[in-house]
Short mmCIF file of C-alpha atoms in Angstrom, two decimals:
data_model
loop_
_atom_site.label_atom_id
_atom_site.label_comp_id
_atom_site.label_asym_id
_atom_site.label_seq_id
_atom_site.Cartn_x
_atom_site.Cartn_y
_atom_site.Cartn_z
CA UNK A 55 -6.90 -22.41 17.72
CA UNK A 56 -4.40 -21.37 14.67
CA UNK A 57 -3.88 -18.52 13.26
CA UNK A 58 -5.80 -18.71 9.65
CA UNK A 59 -4.33 -15.87 7.66
CA UNK A 60 -3.21 -12.15 7.46
CA UNK A 61 -6.36 -10.42 6.15
CA UNK A 62 -5.02 -7.15 5.43
CA UNK A 63 -2.83 -4.19 5.93
CA UNK A 64 -4.69 -1.15 6.25
CA UNK A 65 -3.10 2.35 4.91
CA UNK A 66 -4.73 5.94 5.64
CA UNK A 67 -4.59 8.52 2.74
CA UNK A 68 -5.74 11.82 2.04
CA UNK A 69 -6.41 11.40 -1.67
CA UNK A 70 -8.31 7.72 -2.29
CA UNK A 71 -8.84 8.24 -5.94
CA UNK A 72 -5.02 8.86 -6.64
CA UNK A 73 -3.81 6.02 -4.24
CA UNK A 74 -6.24 3.36 -5.86
CA UNK A 75 -5.24 4.31 -9.32
CA UNK A 76 -1.49 3.95 -8.19
CA UNK A 77 -2.20 0.46 -6.66
CA UNK A 78 -4.29 -0.14 -9.75
CA UNK A 79 -1.13 0.70 -11.93
CA UNK A 80 1.11 -1.58 -9.94
CA UNK A 81 -1.43 -4.62 -10.53
CA UNK A 82 -3.77 -4.91 -7.46
CA UNK A 83 -7.32 -4.98 -8.22
CA UNK A 84 -10.11 -2.62 -6.88
CA UNK A 85 -12.22 -5.50 -5.10
CA UNK A 86 -14.81 -2.93 -3.62
CA UNK A 87 -15.32 0.45 -1.70
CA UNK A 88 -17.40 1.77 0.99
CA UNK A 89 -18.18 4.10 3.87
CA UNK A 90 -17.82 2.90 7.30
CA UNK A 91 -19.54 4.98 10.08
CA UNK A 92 -21.17 5.14 13.08
CA UNK A 93 -20.92 4.28 16.86
CA UNK A 94 -20.32 0.84 16.48
CA UNK A 95 -17.19 1.57 14.20
CA UNK A 96 -15.71 3.69 17.02
CA UNK A 97 -16.09 1.24 19.08
CA UNK A 98 -13.60 -1.19 17.04
CA UNK A 99 -11.23 1.72 16.54
CA UNK A 100 -11.46 3.76 19.85
CA UNK A 101 -12.06 6.92 17.75
CA UNK A 102 -15.88 7.35 18.85
CA UNK A 103 -18.35 8.42 15.86
CA UNK A 104 -16.44 7.94 12.72
CA UNK A 105 -16.65 8.78 9.18
CA UNK A 106 -14.30 6.52 6.63
CA UNK A 107 -14.22 6.18 3.00
CA UNK A 108 -12.50 2.86 2.15
CA UNK A 109 -11.35 0.91 -0.95
CA UNK A 110 -10.28 -2.79 -0.57
CA UNK A 111 -7.28 -3.62 -3.17
CA UNK A 112 -6.54 -7.19 -3.67
CA UNK A 113 -3.22 -8.65 -5.19
CA UNK A 114 -3.38 -10.73 -8.53
CA UNK A 115 -2.94 -14.42 -6.50
CA UNK A 116 -6.08 -13.41 -4.07
CA UNK A 117 -4.11 -13.42 -1.04
CA UNK A 118 -2.94 -9.99 0.09
CA UNK A 119 -5.15 -7.11 0.23
CA UNK A 120 -4.85 -3.43 1.33
CA UNK A 121 -7.33 -1.60 2.89
CA UNK A 122 -6.94 2.05 1.69
CA UNK A 123 -9.16 4.29 4.29
CA UNK A 124 -9.85 8.08 4.14
CA UNK A 125 -10.82 9.48 7.46
CA UNK A 126 -13.68 12.29 6.92
CA UNK A 127 -14.19 12.28 10.63
CA UNK A 128 -12.29 12.53 12.96
CA UNK A 129 -9.74 14.35 11.25
CA UNK A 130 -5.99 12.71 10.63
CA UNK A 131 -4.04 13.29 13.54
CA UNK A 132 -0.53 12.33 12.73
CA UNK A 133 1.55 12.04 9.57
CA UNK A 134 4.41 9.47 8.83
CA UNK A 135 4.55 9.50 5.50
CA UNK A 136 8.19 10.99 5.03
CA UNK A 137 9.80 8.86 7.59
CA UNK A 138 12.96 7.42 7.18
CA UNK A 139 13.37 3.48 5.98
CA UNK A 140 14.59 3.38 9.93
CA UNK A 141 11.62 4.96 11.52
CA UNK A 142 9.78 2.82 14.24
CA UNK A 143 6.44 1.16 13.49
CA UNK A 144 5.05 -0.06 9.94
CA UNK A 145 7.44 0.59 7.60
CA UNK A 146 6.60 -0.54 3.90
CA UNK A 147 4.55 -3.11 1.97
CA UNK A 148 6.95 -5.20 -0.24
CA UNK A 149 5.38 -6.30 -3.76
CA UNK A 150 6.96 -9.19 -5.97
CA UNK A 151 6.96 -8.03 -9.69
CA UNK A 152 8.02 -9.72 -12.84
CA UNK A 153 10.13 -7.04 -14.32
CA UNK A 154 11.09 -4.06 -12.13
CA UNK A 155 12.29 -1.79 -14.63
CA UNK A 156 9.27 -1.78 -16.28
CA UNK A 157 7.33 -1.67 -13.11
CA UNK A 158 9.26 1.61 -12.17
CA UNK A 159 8.39 3.13 -15.40
CA UNK A 160 4.88 2.51 -15.05
CA UNK A 161 4.85 4.02 -11.53
CA UNK A 162 7.15 6.89 -12.45
CA UNK A 163 3.93 8.07 -14.80
CA UNK A 164 2.11 7.91 -11.31
CA UNK A 165 4.36 10.13 -9.28
CA UNK A 166 6.65 7.54 -7.70
CA UNK A 167 10.30 8.22 -6.51
CA UNK A 168 12.94 5.86 -6.29
CA UNK A 169 14.27 6.14 -2.79
CA UNK A 170 17.96 4.74 -3.28
CA UNK A 171 18.52 3.09 -6.56
CA UNK A 172 17.97 -0.54 -7.81
CA UNK A 173 20.32 -3.11 -6.39
CA UNK A 174 20.70 -6.86 -6.86
CA UNK A 175 21.29 -8.99 -3.88
CA UNK A 176 23.49 -11.96 -5.02
CA UNK A 177 21.91 -14.02 -7.96
CA UNK A 178 18.59 -13.79 -6.14
CA UNK A 179 16.69 -10.62 -6.30
CA UNK A 180 16.75 -7.11 -7.74
CA UNK A 181 15.11 -4.61 -5.12
CA UNK A 182 14.62 -1.16 -4.60
CA UNK A 183 12.38 1.25 -2.28
CA UNK A 184 10.04 3.73 -3.89
CA UNK A 185 7.66 6.44 -2.63
CA UNK A 186 4.35 6.11 -3.93
CA UNK A 187 1.23 8.29 -3.46
CA UNK A 188 1.40 10.76 -0.44
CA UNK A 189 5.00 9.54 0.21
CA UNK A 190 3.98 5.85 1.05
CA UNK A 191 7.12 3.71 0.91
CA UNK A 192 6.76 0.79 -1.11
CA UNK A 193 9.37 -1.79 -2.24
CA UNK A 194 9.91 -3.99 -5.19
CA UNK A 195 11.32 -7.36 -5.45
CA UNK A 196 12.27 -9.29 -8.75
CA UNK A 197 13.43 -12.82 -8.19
CA UNK A 198 16.02 -13.60 -11.00
CA UNK A 199 16.45 -16.86 -12.30
#
């Protein structure tokens, strides 16, 4: 049996509304919202009885999704939002954009901060990392040519 697709990337946040607004500004669409709770969900996650608000965000091409989760119970136990780029574990999500400067300007209005600087890789890409809502590390890439 072959792998069919990557379904989504999960991100745990504290402020679900602000994070939804940020990713909408970036260009993702809110696919749906809901609450996941109960013993069945805890059997999947190993967390026992849980209560989680979720929002599913979809990329414009319909192929990529972010599942944003806000845990009401049990409480969040770790925080790696300010981990440096060389920290172990999942690091960032990279998005392809048409115009990196225009995208940065819009996202700065939502609190995004440039991590380093916008750089050009050969004649192929302009790239940067930003810190989005709650310190989430997000990469932006503009293909040149």
